[in-house]
Amino acid sequence: MTTAREAGLIACPSCGALEPMAADGKSCSRCGGRLWSRRPQALQRAAAWLALGLLAYVPANLWPIMRTTTLGRGEDNTILGGVWVLAHHGSWDLAVVVFLASVAVPVAKFCVLGALLWGLAFGIGFEPHKRHRLHEIVEYIGRWSMLDVFVVAILAALVQVGPLASITPGPAAGAFGLSVAFTMLSAQALDPRLLWDAEKDHA
């Protein structure tokens, strides 16, 4: 199958208009959007966002994500600490959901994005169809990665019974939100067309 690049054409990412390769880096004649055959420095941008996501994820797991106050006694809980408390009180289903959304999914995203970037940089890894599928999965599950922060926000809004009991978000909630945002930006910064170029560049 002949690609647009092989045919000497560029597809505008905004309106889909086809322009000659000579228009690379210029403006689309139809909508005025910027034309790129490949996003400039896509690997570097994706790697930078991923590194920031990893840096934010460390304090997100070390700092308390919420503080529970009951009858004047306060207790701080980290993400894993909250999972243990939920499981200890018999809420295994909720504990599994929080663990998947706050630990398993973020770690899997870091591993997949890291593997994709490493493979593209050094010409190793899965074949292009599998790379593309992994990239689509990472982008899709990104929208569910803030579930843990939403749970804390909902609990903080609902459990406010004066001096008897209250829940307030901890600093880890902000760090976790930043980590999720950075990994989403990393996935978006990675030009998916590079996943297909790798097959020919390293054939």
N, CA and C of each residue as an Amber inpcrd file, in Angstrom:
protein
   609
   0.8460000  -1.1850000   0.0000000   0.0000000   0.0000000   0.0000000
   0.8890000   1.2460000   0.0000000   0.6060000   2.1750000  -0.9100000
   1.3840000   3.4040000  -1.0070000   0.8660000   4.4280000  -0.0070000
   1.7740000   4.9920000   0.7530000   1.3910000   6.0150000   1.7230000
   1.4020000   7.3870000   1.0640000   0.7960000   8.3640000   1.7620000
   0.7740000   9.7320000   1.2310000   2.1970000  10.2740000   1.1080000
   3.0460000   9.9110000   2.0610000   4.4290000  10.3870000   2.0220000
   5.1580000   9.8360000   0.7970000   4.9320000   8.5480000   0.4930000
   5.5650000   7.9320000  -0.6690000   5.0460000   8.5230000  -1.9680000
   3.7930000   9.0010000  -1.9310000   3.2050000   9.6210000  -3.1200000
   3.5680000  11.0950000  -3.2370000   4.3780000  11.6010000  -2.3030000
   4.7840000  12.9970000  -2.3440000   3.7210000  13.9550000  -1.8680000
   2.8400000  13.4910000  -0.9380000   1.7360000  14.3100000  -0.4500000
   1.7690000  14.4010000   1.0710000   1.1380000  15.4590000   1.5930000
   0.9710000  15.6550000   3.0320000  -0.5070000  15.8760000   3.3070000
  -1.0410000  15.1740000   4.2970000  -2.4320000  15.3630000   4.6940000
  -2.4950000  16.3730000   5.8330000  -3.3250000  17.3920000   5.6680000
  -3.4810000  18.3940000   6.7150000  -4.1510000  17.7600000   7.9300000
  -3.5710000  17.8650000   9.1270000  -4.1820000  17.2630000  10.3200000
  -5.4840000  17.9350000  10.7410000  -5.7470000  19.1440000  10.2400000
  -6.9490000  19.8770000  10.6410000  -8.1460000  19.5880000   9.7350000
  -7.9310000  19.6850000   8.4170000  -9.0650000  19.5260000   7.4970000
  -8.9280000  18.3360000   6.5630000  -7.7630000  17.6810000   6.5510000
  -7.5750000  16.5070000   5.7170000  -7.1920000  16.7850000   4.2780000
  -7.0010000  18.0520000   3.9170000  -6.6270000  18.3920000   2.5490000
  -5.2390000  17.8490000   2.2230000  -5.0530000  17.4040000   0.9770000
  -3.7640000  16.8930000   0.5310000  -2.9620000  18.0040000  -0.1250000
  -1.7370000  18.1440000   0.3250000  -0.8420000  19.1610000  -0.2050000
   0.4410000  18.4790000  -0.6860000   1.1720000  19.0870000  -1.6130000
   2.4430000  18.5010000  -2.0580000   3.4760000  18.5090000  -0.9440000
   4.4270000  17.5920000  -1.0090000   5.4480000  17.4730000   0.0220000
   6.2410000  18.7650000   0.2070000   6.2940000  19.5770000  -0.8460000
   7.0240000  20.8430000  -0.7580000   6.4070000  21.7880000   0.2650000
   5.1550000  21.5320000   0.6590000   4.4760000  22.3880000   1.6320000
   4.7880000  22.0020000   3.0670000   5.6930000  21.0410000   3.2690000
   6.0390000  20.5980000   4.6170000   6.5470000  21.7760000   5.4580000
   5.9130000  21.9930000   6.6210000   6.2780000  23.0840000   7.4980000
   5.5880000  24.3900000   7.1790000   4.7790000  24.3990000   6.1360000
   4.0710000  25.6230000   5.7470000   2.6000000  25.5380000   6.1640000
   1.7830000  26.4690000   5.6650000   0.3690000  26.5220000   6.0450000
  -0.4990000  25.8430000   4.9900000  -1.5680000  25.2310000   5.4540000
  -2.5230000  24.5780000   4.5500000  -3.2330000  25.6410000   3.7170000
  -3.3840000  25.3700000   2.4220000  -4.0300000  26.3340000   1.5420000
  -5.5300000  26.4190000   1.7800000  -6.1050000  25.4060000   2.4320000
  -7.5470000  25.4020000   2.6740000  -7.9140000  26.0450000   4.0170000
  -7.2810000  25.5780000   5.0990000  -7.6840000  26.0430000   6.4320000
  -6.6210000  26.8860000   7.1290000  -5.4190000  26.9220000   6.5830000
  -4.3580000  27.7060000   7.2020000  -3.6170000  27.0050000   8.3130000
  -3.9730000  25.7310000   8.5950000  -3.2880000  24.9840000   9.6440000
  -1.8690000  24.6170000   9.2450000  -1.0400000  24.3340000  10.2410000
   0.3510000  23.9860000   9.9930000   0.4510000  22.5750000   9.4270000
   1.2470000  22.4160000   8.3880000   1.4460000  21.1270000   7.7400000
   2.7770000  20.5250000   8.1770000   2.7120000  19.2660000   8.6090000
   3.9210000  18.5360000   8.9530000   3.8190000  17.1330000   8.3890000
   4.8420000  16.7230000   7.6510000   4.8850000  15.3280000   7.2170000
   5.0240000  14.4310000   8.4380000   5.8730000  14.8610000   9.3710000
   6.0130000  14.2100000  10.6700000   6.1970000  15.3100000  11.7090000
   5.5940000  15.1310000  12.8630000   5.7150000  16.1530000  13.9040000
   7.1840000  16.3400000  14.2860000   7.6580000  17.5620000  14.2950000
   9.0660000  17.7910000  14.6350000   9.3650000  17.4300000  16.0910000
  10.4650000  16.7020000  16.2800000  10.9450000  16.3070000  17.6090000
   9.8740000  15.5700000  18.4160000   9.1140000  14.7190000  17.7350000
   8.0280000  14.0070000  18.4130000   8.5680000  13.0670000  19.4930000
   9.6390000  12.3450000  19.1970000  10.1900000  11.4160000  20.1850000
  10.7110000  12.1610000  21.4100000  11.4130000  13.2710000  21.1820000
  11.9650000  14.0280000  22.3010000  10.8620000  14.6050000  23.1710000
   9.8160000  15.1350000  22.5380000   8.7060000  15.6980000  23.3060000
   7.9880000  14.6190000  24.1160000   7.7270000  13.4740000  23.4710000
   7.0430000  12.3840000  24.1700000   7.8780000  11.8700000  25.3340000
   9.1990000  11.7530000  25.1300000  10.0730000  11.2750000  26.2050000
  10.1280000  12.2790000  27.3610000  10.1300000  13.5710000  27.0360000
  10.1720000  14.5930000  28.0840000   8.9030000  14.5590000  28.9300000
   7.7400000  14.4550000  28.2870000   6.4820000  14.3860000  29.0340000
   6.4190000  13.1140000  29.8810000   6.9360000  12.0110000  29.3240000
   6.9250000  10.7580000  30.0740000   7.8200000  10.8520000  31.3070000
   8.9780000  11.4850000  31.1650000   9.8740000  11.6610000  32.3090000
   9.2180000  12.5060000  33.3950000   8.5140000  13.5650000  32.9860000
   7.8060000  14.3900000  33.9650000   6.7050000  13.5870000  34.6590000
   6.0260000  12.7390000  33.8940000   4.9910000  11.8900000  34.4860000
   5.5600000  10.9500000  35.5300000   6.7280000  10.3710000  35.2430000
   7.3720000   9.4820000  36.2040000   7.7960000  10.2410000  37.4620000
   8.3410000  11.4450000  37.2760000   8.7630000  12.2520000  38.4230000
   7.5760000  12.6070000  39.3170000   6.4300000  12.9130000  38.7030000
   5.2420000  13.2590000  39.4970000   4.6180000  12.0330000  40.1450000
   4.8200000  10.8550000  39.5400000   4.1930000   9.6400000  40.0750000
   4.8550000   9.1740000  41.3670000   6.1300000   9.5010000  41.5530000
   6.8310000   9.0900000  42.7750000   6.2140000   9.7410000  44.0110000
   6.1070000  11.0780000  44.0920000   5.4520000  11.6630000  45.2720000
   3.9700000  11.3130000  45.3590000   3.3430000  11.0220000  44.2190000
   1.9330000  10.6400000  44.2570000   1.7190000   9.3650000  45.0600000
   2.7460000   8.5130000  45.1270000   2.6380000   7.2790000  45.8990000
   3.2440000   7.3970000  47.2950000   4.1170000   8.3750000  47.4860000
   4.7550000   8.5320000  48.7970000   3.9810000   9.4780000  49.7110000
   3.3790000  10.5010000  49.1300000   2.6110000  11.4620000  49.9190000
   1.2050000  10.9340000  50.2000000   0.5440000  11.4350000  51.2420000
  -0.8450000  11.0110000  51.5180000  -1.8050000  11.5610000  50.4730000
  -2.6900000  10.7020000  49.9920000  -3.6600000  11.1440000  48.9900000
  -4.9250000  11.6740000  49.6590000  -5.1660000  11.2750000  50.9250000
  -6.2960000  11.8440000  51.6510000  -6.0470000  11.7210000  53.1520000
  -6.6940000  12.6240000  53.8860000  -6.6000000  12.6170000  55.3460000
  -7.9940000  12.4150000  55.9170000  -8.1180000  11.3760000  56.7150000
  -9.4010000  11.0430000  57.3270000  -9.3850000  11.4660000  58.7960000
 -10.3660000  12.2660000  59.1820000 -10.4700000  12.7310000  60.5680000
 -11.7380000  12.1660000  61.1890000 -11.5990000  11.4060000  62.2690000
 -12.7380000  10.7960000  62.9590000 -12.6560000  11.1120000  64.4420000
 -13.6510000  11.8280000  64.9340000 -13.7120000  12.2130000  66.3460000
 -12.4310000  12.9120000  66.7920000 -11.9450000  13.7860000  65.9220000
 -10.7710000  14.5790000  66.2550000  -9.4440000  13.9040000  65.9970000
  -9.4600000  12.6440000  65.6010000  -8.2210000  11.9150000  65.3280000
  -8.0060000  11.8270000  63.8200000  -6.8300000  12.2840000  63.3820000
  -6.5390000  12.2920000  61.9560000  -5.6470000  11.1390000  61.5380000
  -5.8470000  10.6890000  60.3110000  -5.0370000   9.5980000  59.7610000
  -4.7910000   9.8750000  58.2830000  -3.5140000   9.8150000  57.8710000
  -3.1450000  10.0190000  56.4810000  -3.0150000   8.6780000  55.7750000
  -3.4770000   8.6400000  54.5380000  -3.4190000   7.4100000  53.7600000
  -2.7870000   7.6830000  52.4030000  -1.8010000   6.8690000  52.0460000
  -1.2640000   6.9080000  50.6880000  -2.1770000   6.0920000  49.7830000
  -1.8370000   6.0330000  48.5080000  -2.6700000   5.2570000  47.5820000
  -2.7110000   3.7920000  47.9910000  -1.5460000   3.1880000  48.1800000
  -1.5020000   1.7780000  48.5720000  -2.0780000   1.5810000  49.9700000
  -1.8590000   2.5750000  50.8590000  -2.4490000   2.4870000  52.1860000
  -3.9650000   2.5030000  52.1190000  -4.5190000   3.3280000  51.2320000
  -5.9670000   3.3580000  51.0630000  -6.5000000   2.0530000  50.5150000
  -5.7640000   1.4290000  49.5930000  -6.1740000   0.1270000  49.0640000
  -6.2190000  -0.9030000  50.1810000  -5.1900000  -0.8770000  51.0530000
  -5.1480000  -1.8410000  52.1580000  -6.3050000  -1.6120000  53.1310000
  -6.6000000  -0.3420000  53.4280000  -7.7060000  -0.0410000  54.3430000
  -9.0340000  -0.5330000  53.7740000  -9.2610000  -0.3050000  52.4790000
 -10.4890000  -0.7780000  51.8530000 -10.5940000  -2.2890000  51.8990000
  -9.4870000  -2.9630000  51.5980000  -9.5050000  -4.4230000  51.6400000
  -9.6900000  -4.9260000  53.0670000  -9.0710000  -4.2530000  54.0470000
  -9.1710000  -4.6530000  55.4540000 -10.6020000  -4.5510000  55.9670000
 -11.3480000  -3.5780000  55.4290000 -12.7390000  -3.4080000  55.8620000
 -13.7210000  -4.1770000  54.9850000 -13.2130000  -5.0270000  54.1330000
 -14.0890000  -5.8990000  53.3470000 -14.5320000  -5.3460000  52.0120000
 -14.1020000  -4.1410000  51.6610000 -14.5010000  -3.5570000  50.3630000
 -13.4980000  -3.9770000  49.2850000 -13.4730000  -5.2750000  49.0090000
 -12.4920000  -5.8140000  48.0690000 -12.7280000  -5.3000000  46.6480000
 -13.9900000  -5.1570000  46.2710000 -14.2780000  -4.6930000  44.9150000
 -13.7520000  -3.2760000  44.6920000 -13.9970000  -2.3860000  45.6560000
 -13.5120000  -1.0090000  45.5450000 -11.9920000  -0.9610000  45.6400000
 -11.4180000  -1.8170000  46.4820000  -9.9650000  -1.8650000  46.6090000
  -9.3200000  -2.2760000  45.2840000  -9.9220000  -3.2320000  44.5960000
  -9.3900000  -3.6780000  43.3080000  -9.4870000  -2.5630000  42.2710000
 -10.6160000  -1.8390000  42.2620000 -10.8030000  -0.7520000  41.3010000
  -9.7560000   0.3420000  41.5270000  -9.5690000   0.7210000  42.7920000
  -8.5920000   1.7730000  43.1060000  -7.1810000   1.3160000  42.7640000
  -6.8680000   0.0540000  43.0610000  -5.5360000  -0.4620000  42.7340000
  -5.2860000  -0.4630000  41.2320000  -6.2760000  -0.8990000  40.4720000
  -6.1180000  -0.9260000  39.0170000  -5.9600000   0.4840000  38.4570000
  -6.8110000   1.4210000  38.9230000  -6.8000000   2.7800000  38.3730000
  -5.5850000   3.5800000  38.8230000  -5.0730000   3.3060000  40.0320000
  -4.0200000   4.1450000  40.6010000  -2.6260000   3.5360000  40.5300000
  -2.5450000   2.2290000  40.3690000  -1.2350000   1.5680000  40.3650000
  -1.0100000   0.7910000  39.0670000  -1.8860000  -0.1840000  38.8080000
  -1.6590000  -1.0680000  37.6610000  -1.6950000  -0.3220000  36.3280000
  -2.7370000   0.4910000  36.1190000  -2.8590000   1.2000000  34.8430000
  -1.7520000   2.2190000  34.6260000  -1.4480000   3.1000000  35.6120000
  -0.3430000   4.0450000  35.3950000   0.9920000   3.3630000  35.1160000
   1.3090000   2.3050000  35.8800000   2.5710000   1.6020000  35.6610000
   2.5980000   0.9690000  34.2730000   1.4690000   0.3860000  33.8530000
   1.3940000  -0.2060000  32.5140000   1.5850000   0.8570000  31.4350000
   1.0130000   2.0470000  31.6460000   1.1810000   3.1310000  30.6690000
   2.6390000   3.5640000  30.5740000   3.3020000   3.6820000  31.7180000
   4.7220000   4.0430000  31.7010000   5.5350000   2.9970000  30.9350000
   5.2540000   1.7260000  31.1930000   6.0040000   0.6520000  30.5400000
   5.7560000   0.6340000  29.0330000   4.4910000   0.7750000  28.6270000
   4.1620000   0.7140000  27.2030000   4.7520000   1.9020000  26.4580000
   4.5610000   3.1090000  27.0010000   5.1190000   4.2920000  26.3390000
   6.6410000   4.2350000  26.3010000   7.2490000   3.7820000  27.3900000
   8.6980000   3.6490000  27.4120000   9.1820000   2.6470000  26.3810000
   8.4630000   1.5160000  26.2510000   8.8480000   0.5010000  25.2680000
   8.6910000   1.0300000  23.8420000   7.6110000   1.7850000  23.5810000
   7.4080000   2.3460000  22.2460000   8.5110000   3.3480000  21.9000000
   8.8170000   4.2390000  22.8300000   9.8590000   5.2330000  22.5720000
  11.2330000   4.5810000  22.4130000  11.5170000   3.6010000  23.2520000
  12.7930000   2.8960000  23.1530000  12.9060000   2.1730000  21.8150000
  11.8180000   1.5070000  21.4160000  11.8330000   0.7830000  20.1550000
  12.0200000   1.6930000  18.9530000  11.3600000   2.8570000  18.9750000
  11.4930000   3.7940000  17.8650000  12.8850000   4.4160000  17.8270000
  13.4560000   4.6690000  18.9920000  14.7710000   5.3070000  19.0360000
  15.8830000   4.3670000  18.5800000  15.7210000   3.0600000  18.8830000
  16.8060000   2.1200000  18.5900000  16.4170000   1.0530000  17.5670000
  15.2290000   1.1910000  16.9830000  14.8400000   0.2700000  15.9220000
  14.5700000  -1.1450000  16.3860000  14.0350000  -1.3040000  17.5990000
  13.7080000  -2.6230000  18.1110000  12.2800000  -2.6010000  18.6410000
  11.7440000  -3.7680000  18.9640000  10.4040000  -3.8190000  19.5500000
   9.4250000  -4.5650000  18.6770000   8.1430000  -4.2940000  18.8880000
   7.0900000  -4.9980000  18.1760000   6.9880000  -4.5230000  16.7340000
   6.2670000  -5.3130000  15.9320000   6.0200000  -4.8830000  14.5570000
   4.9780000  -3.7600000  14.5680000   4.9070000  -2.9580000  13.4960000
   4.1150000  -1.7170000  13.5050000   2.6540000  -1.8740000  13.9010000
   1.9850000  -2.9510000  13.4760000   0.5720000  -3.1070000  13.8280000
   0.3920000  -3.2190000  15.3440000   1.2790000  -3.9670000  15.9870000
   1.1840000  -4.1080000  17.4420000   1.5600000  -2.8000000  18.1310000
   2.5480000  -2.0780000  17.5950000   2.9050000  -0.7720000  18.1600000
   1.7040000   0.1740000  18.1030000   1.0570000   0.1970000  16.9330000
  -0.0850000   1.0970000  16.7560000  -1.2210000   0.7380000  17.7100000
  -1.4780000  -0.5590000  17.8890000  -2.5460000  -0.9940000  18.7920000
  -2.2330000  -0.5980000  20.2320000  -0.9790000  -0.7700000  20.6410000
  -0.5910000  -0.3850000  22.0060000  -0.7540000   1.1160000  22.2150000
  -0.3780000   1.8960000  21.2130000  -0.5130000   3.3540000  21.3130000
  -1.9830000   3.7510000  21.4310000  -2.8560000   3.1000000  20.6830000
  -4.2930000   3.3950000  20.7600000  -4.8440000   3.0420000  22.1410000
  -4.4010000   1.9170000  22.6980000  -4.8760000   1.4960000  24.0190000
  -4.4550000   2.4980000  25.0870000  -3.1950000   2.9500000  25.0180000
  -2.7010000   3.9200000  25.9980000  -3.5060000   5.2180000  25.9270000
  -3.7880000   5.6790000  24.7190000  -4.5760000   6.9090000  24.5750000
  -6.0050000   6.7160000  25.0780000  -6.5750000   5.5200000  24.8600000
  -7.9650000   5.2730000  25.2670000  -8.1110000   5.2190000  26.7770000
  -7.2030000   4.4910000  27.4560000  -7.3580000   4.3300000  28.9030000
  -6.9250000   5.5800000  29.6620000  -6.3020000   6.5340000  28.9690000
  -5.8720000   7.7490000  29.6450000  -7.0160000   8.4930000  30.2980000
  -8.2020000   8.4280000  29.6820000  -9.3480000   9.1720000  30.2190000
  -9.8730000   8.5830000  31.5220000  -9.5160000   7.3060000  31.8250000
  -9.9840000   6.6780000  33.0610000  -8.9470000   6.7360000  34.1700000
  -7.7960000   7.3220000  33.8970000  -6.7040000   7.2890000  34.8610000
  -6.9140000   8.2230000  36.0470000  -7.8560000   9.1360000  35.9690000
  -8.1010000  10.0670000  37.0760000  -9.1580000   9.5410000  38.0360000
  -9.5090000   8.2730000  37.9210000 -10.5780000   7.7080000  38.7450000
 -10.2880000   7.8490000  40.2280000  -9.0340000   7.6020000  40.6190000
  -8.6890000   7.6700000  42.0420000  -8.8700000   9.0800000  42.5850000
  -8.4590000  10.0900000  41.8120000  -8.6370000  11.4770000  42.2400000
 -10.1280000  11.8120000  42.3450000 -10.9280000  11.3100000  41.4150000
 -12.3710000  11.5480000  41.4670000 -12.9780000  10.9180000  42.7200000
 -12.5240000   9.7170000  43.0690000 -13.0410000   9.0510000  44.2770000
 -12.7420000   9.8880000  45.5200000 -11.5180000  10.3900000  45.6130000
 -11.1470000  11.2270000  46.7640000 -11.9760000  12.5010000  46.7980000
 -12.1800000  13.1170000  45.6460000 -12.9660000  14.3540000  45.5880000
 -14.4110000  14.1040000  46.0160000 -14.9800000  12.9810000  45.5640000
 -16.3610000  12.6590000  45.9310000 -16.4610000  12.3820000  47.4330000
 -15.5070000  11.6170000  47.9650000 -15.5200000  11.3340000  49.3980000
 -15.3760000  12.6040000  50.2190000 -14.4880000  13.5050000  49.7510000
 -14.2900000  14.7610000  50.4770000 -15.5580000  15.6010000  50.4820000
 -16.3450000  15.5180000  49.4100000 -17.5780000  16.2870000  49.3280000
 -18.7010000  15.6620000  50.1650000 -18.7050000  14.3340000  50.2530000
 -19.8050000  13.6570000  50.9350000 -19.5560000  13.4750000  52.4330000
 -18.3230000  13.1250000  52.8010000 -18.0410000  12.8270000  54.2080000
 -17.5560000  14.0880000  54.9110000 -18.4760000  14.9190000  55.2800000
 -18.1850000  16.1320000  56.0430000 -19.2560000  16.2580000  57.1310000
 -18.9830000  15.6380000  58.2980000 -19.9500000  15.6170000  59.3880000
 -19.3920000  16.3820000  60.5730000 -18.9370000  17.5950000  60.2930000
 -18.4220000  18.4490000  61.3580000 -17.2500000  17.8060000  62.0660000
 -17.2730000  17.8370000  63.4200000 -16.1550000  17.2670000  64.1920000
 -16.1740000  15.7440000  64.2380000 -17.2600000  15.1090000  63.7850000
 -17.3610000  13.6530000  63.8670000 -16.4720000  12.9670000  62.8440000
 -16.5870000  13.3570000  61.5840000 -15.8030000  12.7160000  60.5330000
 -15.6760000  13.6480000  59.3410000 -14.5320000  13.6120000  58.7050000
 -14.3070000  14.4060000  57.5030000 -13.1520000  13.8040000  56.7150000
 -13.1690000  14.0510000  55.4190000 -12.1030000  13.5800000  54.5350000
 -11.6360000  14.7610000  53.6990000 -10.3380000  14.9940000  53.6920000
  -9.7740000  16.0770000  52.8900000  -8.7020000  15.5100000  51.9680000
  -8.6240000  15.9960000  50.7210000  -7.5970000  15.5050000  49.7910000
  -6.2040000  15.8700000  50.2730000  -5.2430000  14.9920000  50.0210000
  -3.8630000  15.2340000  50.3850000  -3.0510000  15.7120000  49.1930000
  -1.7930000  16.0500000  49.4040000  -0.9560000  16.5660000  48.3160000
  -0.7140000  15.5600000  47.2050000  -0.8520000  14.2600000  47.5070000
  -0.6260000  13.2420000  46.4740000  -1.6800000  13.3190000  45.3730000
  -2.8670000  13.8390000  45.6970000  -3.9190000  13.9350000  44.6800000
  -3.4870000  14.8650000  43.5500000  -2.8710000  15.9900000  43.9200000
  -2.3850000  16.9070000  42.8930000  -1.2430000  16.3120000  42.0920000
  -0.3070000  15.6250000  42.7870000   0.8110000  14.9980000  42.0860000
   0.3290000  13.8990000  41.1510000  -0.6660000  13.1410000  41.6000000
  -1.2040000  12.0780000  40.7550000  -1.8920000  12.6620000  39.5270000
  -2.6330000  13.7500000  39.7120000  -3.2790000  14.4030000  38.5860000
  -2.2680000  14.9040000  37.5680000  -1.1580000  15.4800000  38.0590000
  -0.1090000  15.9360000  37.1510000   0.5150000  14.7640000  36.4050000
   0.7310000  13.6520000  37.1060000   1.3170000  12.4810000  36.4620000
   0.4320000  11.9730000  35.3360000  -0.8680000  11.9190000  35.5910000
  -1.8090000  11.4780000  34.5570000  -1.7940000  12.4230000  33.3660000
  -1.8100000  13.7280000  33.6460000  -1.8030000  14.7180000  32.5670000
  -0.5270000  14.6130000  31.7300000   0.6130000  14.4280000  32.3910000
   1.8860000  14.3480000  31.6690000   1.9500000  13.1070000  30.7770000
   1.4480000  11.9700000  31.2760000   1.4770000  10.7550000  30.4600000
   0.5130000  10.8670000  29.2830000  -0.6140000  11.5510000  29.4750000
  -1.5320000  11.7750000  28.3520000  -0.8740000  12.6600000  27.2990000
  -0.1560000  13.6890000  27.7340000   0.5510000  14.5530000  26.7940000
   1.6610000  13.7870000  26.0790000   2.2900000  12.8580000  26.7770000
   3.3270000  12.0420000  26.1550000   2.7500000  11.1860000  25.0330000
   1.5960000  10.5610000  25.3020000   0.9680000   9.7270000  24.2760000
   0.5270000  10.5620000  23.0800000   0.0410000  11.7910000  23.3350000
  -0.4010000  12.6510000  22.2460000   0.7670000  13.2390000  21.4700000
   1.9060000  13.4450000  22.1430000   3.0650000  14.0180000  21.4660000
   3.7210000  13.0230000  20.5190000   3.5450000  11.7390000  20.7850000
   4.1400000  10.7180000  19.9340000   3.3720000  10.6300000  18.6200000
   4.0260000  10.9490000  17.5210000   3.3980000  10.9080000  16.2030000
   3.1900000   9.4470000  15.8030000   1.9270000   8.9820000  15.6800000
   1.6930000   7.5650000  15.3560000   2.2480000   7.1540000  13.9990000
   2.4830000   8.1190000  13.1110000   3.0500000   7.7710000  11.8120000
   4.4690000   7.2580000  11.9320000   5.1650000   7.6530000  13.0110000
   6.5140000   7.1430000  13.2410000   6.5050000   5.6450000  13.5300000
   5.3780000   5.1540000  14.0660000   5.2740000   3.7310000  14.3620000
   5.3200000   2.9040000  13.0860000   4.8250000   3.4730000  11.9990000
   4.8290000   2.7660000  10.7150000   6.1270000   3.0180000   9.9530000
   6.7290000   4.1860000  10.1440000   8.0040000   4.4670000   9.4850000
   9.0900000   3.5170000   9.9630000   8.9970000   3.0980000  11.2270000
  10.0450000   2.2770000  11.8040000  10.2400000   0.9630000  11.0430000
   9.1660000   0.4330000  10.4650000   9.2530000  -0.8510000   9.7450000
  10.1640000  -0.7230000   8.5220000  10.0640000   0.4230000   7.8230000
  10.8630000   0.6160000   6.6020000  12.2560000   1.1240000   6.9040000
  12.3360000   1.9770000   7.9550000  13.6400000   2.5530000   8.2850000
  14.6160000   1.5000000   8.7930000  14.0700000   0.4440000   9.4230000
  14.9520000  -0.5450000  10.0290000  14.7550000  -1.9230000   9.3940000
  14.2120000  -1.9270000   8.1620000  14.0080000  -3.2020000   7.4650000
  15.3620000  -3.7750000   7.0230000
